C-alpha atoms as an extended CHARMM CRD file, in Angstrom:
* protein
*
       137  EXT
         1         1  MET       CA             -0.1140000000      -59.9010000000       25.8040000000  PROA      1               0.0000000000
         2         2  ALA       CA              2.4440000000      -58.7580000000       28.3370000000  PROA      2               0.0000000000
         3         3  ASP       CA              4.2160000000      -56.6070000000       25.7620000000  PROA      3               0.0000000000
         4         4  GLN       CA              1.1700000000      -54.4470000000       25.0600000000  PROA      4               0.0000000000
         5         5  ALA       CA              1.1830000000      -50.9070000000       26.4210000000  PROA      5               0.0000000000
         6         6  PRO       CA             -1.6890000000      -49.9360000000       28.6960000000  PROA      6               0.0000000000
         7         7  SER       CA             -4.4490000000      -48.0430000000       26.9800000000  PROA      7               0.0000000000
         8         8  PRO       CA             -4.4370000000      -44.2920000000       27.5750000000  PROA      8               0.0000000000
         9         9  LEU       CA             -7.0590000000      -42.7350000000       29.8000000000  PROA      9               0.0000000000
        10        10  PRO       CA            -10.0980000000      -41.2970000000       28.0400000000  PROA      10              0.0000000000
        11        11  ASP       CA             -9.8230000000      -37.6520000000       27.0800000000  PROA      11              0.0000000000
        12        12  ASP       CA            -11.7680000000      -35.4770000000       29.5470000000  PROA      12              0.0000000000
        13        13  SER       CA            -11.5610000000      -32.3510000000       27.4210000000  PROA      13              0.0000000000
        14        14  ASP       CA            -15.2590000000      -32.3860000000       26.5670000000  PROA      14              0.0000000000
        15        15  ASP       CA            -17.9230000000      -31.0790000000       28.9450000000  PROA      15              0.0000000000
        16        16  ARG       CA            -19.5590000000      -34.4420000000       29.6080000000  PROA      16              0.0000000000
        17        17  GLU       CA            -19.6150000000      -35.7570000000       33.1540000000  PROA      17              0.0000000000
        18        18  SER       CA            -17.4640000000      -38.7780000000       33.9150000000  PROA      18              0.0000000000
        19        19  PRO       CA            -19.4690000000      -41.8910000000       34.7740000000  PROA      19              0.0000000000
        20        20  LEU       CA            -17.5510000000      -42.1580000000       38.0680000000  PROA      20              0.0000000000
        21        21  THR       CA            -18.3840000000      -38.7150000000       39.4180000000  PROA      21              0.0000000000
        22        22  PRO       CA            -21.9620000000      -37.6860000000       40.1220000000  PROA      22              0.0000000000
        23        23  PRO       CA            -23.2100000000      -34.5630000000       38.3930000000  PROA      23              0.0000000000
        24        24  THR       CA            -22.9610000000      -31.4790000000       40.5750000000  PROA      24              0.0000000000
        25        25  ALA       CA            -25.2680000000      -28.5230000000       40.5920000000  PROA      25              0.0000000000
        26        26  PRO       CA            -23.6490000000      -25.1420000000       40.0930000000  PROA      26              0.0000000000
        27        27  GLU       CA            -22.9760000000      -23.4880000000       43.4360000000  PROA      27              0.0000000000
        28        28  ALA       CA            -24.5660000000      -20.1880000000       44.2340000000  PROA      28              0.0000000000
        29        29  PRO       CA            -22.1130000000      -17.5100000000       45.3470000000  PROA      29              0.0000000000
        30        30  ARG       CA            -21.9300000000      -17.3620000000       49.1320000000  PROA      30              0.0000000000
        31        31  GLN       CA            -22.9330000000      -14.1250000000       50.7460000000  PROA      31              0.0000000000
        32        32  HSD       CA            -21.0120000000      -13.0730000000       53.8500000000  PROA      32              0.0000000000
        33        33  ALA       CA            -22.3770000000      -10.4560000000       56.1390000000  PROA      33              0.0000000000
        34        34  GLU       CA            -19.5870000000       -8.3660000000       57.5630000000  PROA      34              0.0000000000
        35        35  LEU       CA            -19.5420000000       -5.8560000000       60.3560000000  PROA      35              0.0000000000
        36        36  ILE       CA            -16.6700000000       -3.4070000000       59.9990000000  PROA      36              0.0000000000
        37        37  GLU       CA            -15.5860000000       -1.3040000000       62.9610000000  PROA      37              0.0000000000
        38        38  ASP       CA            -13.1570000000        1.4860000000       62.2090000000  PROA      38              0.0000000000
        39        39  GLU       CA            -11.4580000000        3.3920000000       65.0300000000  PROA      39              0.0000000000
        40        40  VAL       CA             -8.8580000000        6.1200000000       64.8410000000  PROA      40              0.0000000000
        41        41  GLU       CA             -6.6790000000        6.2340000000       67.9440000000  PROA      41              0.0000000000
        42        42  ARG       CA             -3.5440000000        7.9710000000       69.1490000000  PROA      42              0.0000000000
        43        43  ALA       CA             -0.6000000000        5.7780000000       70.1450000000  PROA      43              0.0000000000
        44        44  THR       CA              2.8270000000        6.5750000000       71.5420000000  PROA      44              0.0000000000
        45        45  VAL       CA              5.7750000000        5.0080000000       69.7520000000  PROA      45              0.0000000000
        46        46  ARG       CA              9.1210000000        4.6970000000       71.4960000000  PROA      46              0.0000000000
        47        47  ARG       CA             12.0570000000        2.3750000000       71.7890000000  PROA      47              0.0000000000
        48        48  THR       CA             12.6910000000        0.4250000000       74.9690000000  PROA      48              0.0000000000
        49        49  PRO       CA             15.7680000000       -1.4800000000       76.0630000000  PROA      49              0.0000000000
        50        50  LYS       CA             15.5580000000       -5.2080000000       76.6670000000  PROA      50              0.0000000000
        51        51  TYR       CA             16.1700000000       -5.4920000000       80.4020000000  PROA      51              0.0000000000
        52        52  PRO       CA             17.2020000000       -9.1820000000       80.4750000000  PROA      52              0.0000000000
        53        53  VAL       CA             19.9540000000       -8.4740000000       77.9420000000  PROA      53              0.0000000000
        54        54  PHE       CA             21.3670000000       -5.6670000000       80.0780000000  PROA      54              0.0000000000
        55        55  LEU       CA             21.2150000000       -7.8230000000       83.2110000000  PROA      55              0.0000000000
        56        56  VAL       CA             22.9910000000      -10.7490000000       81.5300000000  PROA      56              0.0000000000
        57        57  VAL       CA             25.6820000000       -8.4590000000       80.1070000000  PROA      57              0.0000000000
        58        58  GLY       CA             26.1640000000       -6.8960000000       83.5490000000  PROA      58              0.0000000000
        59        59  ALA       CA             26.5190000000      -10.3330000000       85.1670000000  PROA      59              0.0000000000
        60        60  ALA       CA             28.9900000000      -11.4030000000       82.4530000000  PROA      60              0.0000000000
        61        61  LEU       CA             31.0660000000       -8.2800000000       83.0500000000  PROA      61              0.0000000000
        62        62  GLY       CA             31.0060000000       -9.0460000000       86.7800000000  PROA      62              0.0000000000
        63        63  LEU       CA             32.3190000000      -12.5400000000       86.0320000000  PROA      63              0.0000000000
        64        64  ILE       CA             35.1230000000      -11.1400000000       83.8640000000  PROA      64              0.0000000000
        65        65  VAL       CA             36.0970000000       -8.5980000000       86.5290000000  PROA      65              0.0000000000
        66        66  ALA       CA             36.1790000000      -11.3790000000       89.1450000000  PROA      66              0.0000000000
        67        67  MET       CA             38.4780000000      -13.4520000000       86.9140000000  PROA      67              0.0000000000
        68        68  ILE       CA             40.7890000000      -10.5060000000       86.3000000000  PROA      68              0.0000000000
        69        69  LEU       CA             40.9860000000       -9.6650000000       90.0020000000  PROA      69              0.0000000000
        70        70  THR       CA             41.6170000000      -13.3030000000       90.9340000000  PROA      70              0.0000000000
        71        71  PHE       CA             44.5350000000      -13.8110000000       88.5670000000  PROA      71              0.0000000000
        72        72  THR       CA             46.1960000000      -10.3790000000       88.7870000000  PROA      72              0.0000000000
        73        73  PHE       CA             46.6740000000      -10.3270000000       92.5480000000  PROA      73              0.0000000000
        74        74  SER       CA             48.6060000000      -13.3190000000       93.8180000000  PROA      74              0.0000000000
        75        75  GLY       CA             47.9780000000      -12.7850000000       97.5000000000  PROA      75              0.0000000000
        76        76  THR       CA             46.3080000000      -16.1640000000       97.9610000000  PROA      76              0.0000000000
        77        77  SER       CA             49.4140000000      -17.9950000000       99.1630000000  PROA      77              0.0000000000
        78        78  GLU       CA             49.6050000000      -16.0340000000      102.4190000000  PROA      78              0.0000000000
        79        79  GLU       CA             47.5330000000      -16.5220000000      105.5090000000  PROA      79              0.0000000000
        80        80  SER       CA             44.5310000000      -14.2170000000      105.8720000000  PROA      80              0.0000000000
        81        81  PRO       CA             45.0830000000      -11.7180000000      108.7140000000  PROA      81              0.0000000000
        82        82  THR       CA             41.4320000000      -11.8080000000      109.8080000000  PROA      82              0.0000000000
        83        83  THR       CA             40.6390000000      -15.5370000000      109.6410000000  PROA      83              0.0000000000
        84        84  GLY       CA             44.0550000000      -17.1440000000      109.8760000000  PROA      84              0.0000000000
        85        85  LEU       CA             43.3170000000      -19.3780000000      106.8580000000  PROA      85              0.0000000000
        86        86  VAL       CA             44.9790000000      -19.7770000000      103.4860000000  PROA      86              0.0000000000
        87        87  TYR       CA             42.4940000000      -19.4900000000      100.6160000000  PROA      87              0.0000000000
        88        88  SER       CA             42.9890000000      -21.1860000000       97.2570000000  PROA      88              0.0000000000
        89        89  GLN       CA             42.5160000000      -19.3300000000       93.9710000000  PROA      89              0.0000000000
        90        90  GLY       CA             39.1850000000      -21.0810000000       93.4450000000  PROA      90              0.0000000000
        91        91  GLN       CA             37.9130000000      -19.8660000000       96.7990000000  PROA      91              0.0000000000
        92        92  VAL       CA             39.0660000000      -16.3190000000       96.1040000000  PROA      92              0.0000000000
        93        93  PHE       CA             37.3690000000      -16.4720000000       92.7050000000  PROA      93              0.0000000000
        94        94  GLY       CA             34.1360000000      -17.6380000000       94.3690000000  PROA      94              0.0000000000
        95        95  PHE       CA             34.2700000000      -14.8190000000       96.9250000000  PROA      95              0.0000000000
        96        96  LEU       CA             34.8470000000      -12.2690000000       94.1800000000  PROA      96              0.0000000000
        97        97  LEU       CA             31.9700000000      -13.7280000000       92.1590000000  PROA      97              0.0000000000
        98        98  LEU       CA             29.6810000000      -13.1800000000       95.1490000000  PROA      98              0.0000000000
        99        99  ILE       CA             30.5730000000       -9.4940000000       95.0300000000  PROA      99              0.0000000000
       100       100  CYS       CA             31.1390000000       -8.7550000000       91.3250000000  PROA      100             0.0000000000
       101       101  ILE       CA             28.0880000000      -10.4570000000       89.7930000000  PROA      101             0.0000000000
       102       102  PRO       CA             25.5010000000       -8.5590000000       91.9020000000  PROA      102             0.0000000000
       103       103  VAL       CA             27.3770000000       -5.3140000000       91.2460000000  PROA      103             0.0000000000
       104       104  GLY       CA             27.3550000000       -6.0900000000       87.5020000000  PROA      104             0.0000000000
       105       105  LEU       CA             23.6310000000       -6.9130000000       87.6340000000  PROA      105             0.0000000000
       106       106  ALA       CA             22.9330000000       -3.6160000000       89.3870000000  PROA      106             0.0000000000
       107       107  LEU       CA             25.0200000000       -1.6220000000       86.9030000000  PROA      107             0.0000000000
       108       108  GLY       CA             23.3350000000       -3.3360000000       83.9440000000  PROA      108             0.0000000000
       109       109  GLY       CA             19.8830000000       -2.6420000000       85.4010000000  PROA      109             0.0000000000
       110       110  ILE       CA             20.7190000000        0.9990000000       86.1040000000  PROA      110             0.0000000000
       111       111  THR       CA             22.0510000000        1.3920000000       82.5580000000  PROA      111             0.0000000000
       112       112  ALA       CA             18.8060000000       -0.0520000000       81.1520000000  PROA      112             0.0000000000
       113       113  LEU       CA             16.7210000000        2.2890000000       83.3210000000  PROA      113             0.0000000000
       114       114  VAL       CA             18.7100000000        5.3430000000       82.2060000000  PROA      114             0.0000000000
       115       115  LEU       CA             18.3440000000        4.3430000000       78.5500000000  PROA      115             0.0000000000
       116       116  ASP       CA             14.6140000000        3.8010000000       79.0780000000  PROA      116             0.0000000000
       117       117  ARG       CA             14.2610000000        7.3590000000       80.4110000000  PROA      117             0.0000000000
       118       118  VAL       CA             16.2650000000        8.7570000000       77.4800000000  PROA      118             0.0000000000
       119       119  PHE       CA             14.1380000000        6.8550000000       74.9720000000  PROA      119             0.0000000000
       120       120  ALA       CA             10.9450000000        8.0190000000       76.7320000000  PROA      120             0.0000000000
       121       121  ARG       CA             11.8920000000       11.6310000000       75.9780000000  PROA      121             0.0000000000
       122       122  ARG       CA             12.1960000000       10.8030000000       72.2860000000  PROA      122             0.0000000000
       123       123  ALA       CA              8.7440000000        9.2010000000       72.1220000000  PROA      123             0.0000000000
       124       124  HSD       CA              6.2970000000       10.5870000000       69.6010000000  PROA      124             0.0000000000
       125       125  ALA       CA              2.5700000000       10.1820000000       69.1050000000  PROA      125             0.0000000000
       126       126  VAL       CA              1.1110000000        8.7420000000       65.9170000000  PROA      126             0.0000000000
       127       127  THR       CA             -2.4100000000        8.2760000000       64.5990000000  PROA      127             0.0000000000
       128       128  VAL       CA             -3.4080000000        4.6390000000       64.2420000000  PROA      128             0.0000000000
       129       129  ASP       CA             -6.3130000000        3.4110000000       62.1310000000  PROA      129             0.0000000000
       130       130  HSD       CA             -7.6340000000        0.2860000000       63.8420000000  PROA      130             0.0000000000
       131       131  GLU       CA            -10.0370000000       -1.7310000000       61.6910000000  PROA      131             0.0000000000
       132       132  ARG       CA            -11.9170000000       -4.8090000000       62.8780000000  PROA      132             0.0000000000
       133       133  ILE       CA            -13.9000000000       -6.9990000000       60.5090000000  PROA      133             0.0000000000
       134       134  HSD       CA            -16.4180000000       -9.4190000000       62.0130000000  PROA      134             0.0000000000
       135       135  THR       CA            -18.1250000000      -11.9500000000       59.7580000000  PROA      135             0.0000000000
       136       136  LEU       CA            -21.6910000000      -12.7370000000       60.7000000000  PROA      136             0.0000000000
       137       137  ASP       CA            -22.2770000000      -16.3230000000       59.6050000000  PROA      137             0.0000000000
């Protein structure tokens, strides 16, 4: 008996209901009441710069300028005339970072503001069809 193949499932191609599923009544098509609001508006389309990107690029340029200034001038082995101390290259780099990063941030922000003003001149108005559909169920 173990070598017999399982019997195939009964063919469900005819329209009779299966004994396992209860008969279902045909569903009536559902009616949806919809409220459609249509508005025509004027909108201004323009490009704008992404300010955080300009600020990060400005700070990165300030960091690069501080590195260049630190390693091009080798005046860190002498005593400072104003304080009487000898500063290491790391200290000089830190001092230059305190100056160059805020300057880079300011230049990046100013660049973004100038580009924003230029893009504002190129703005144009368009007609927008705004459609809202509310279903009332």
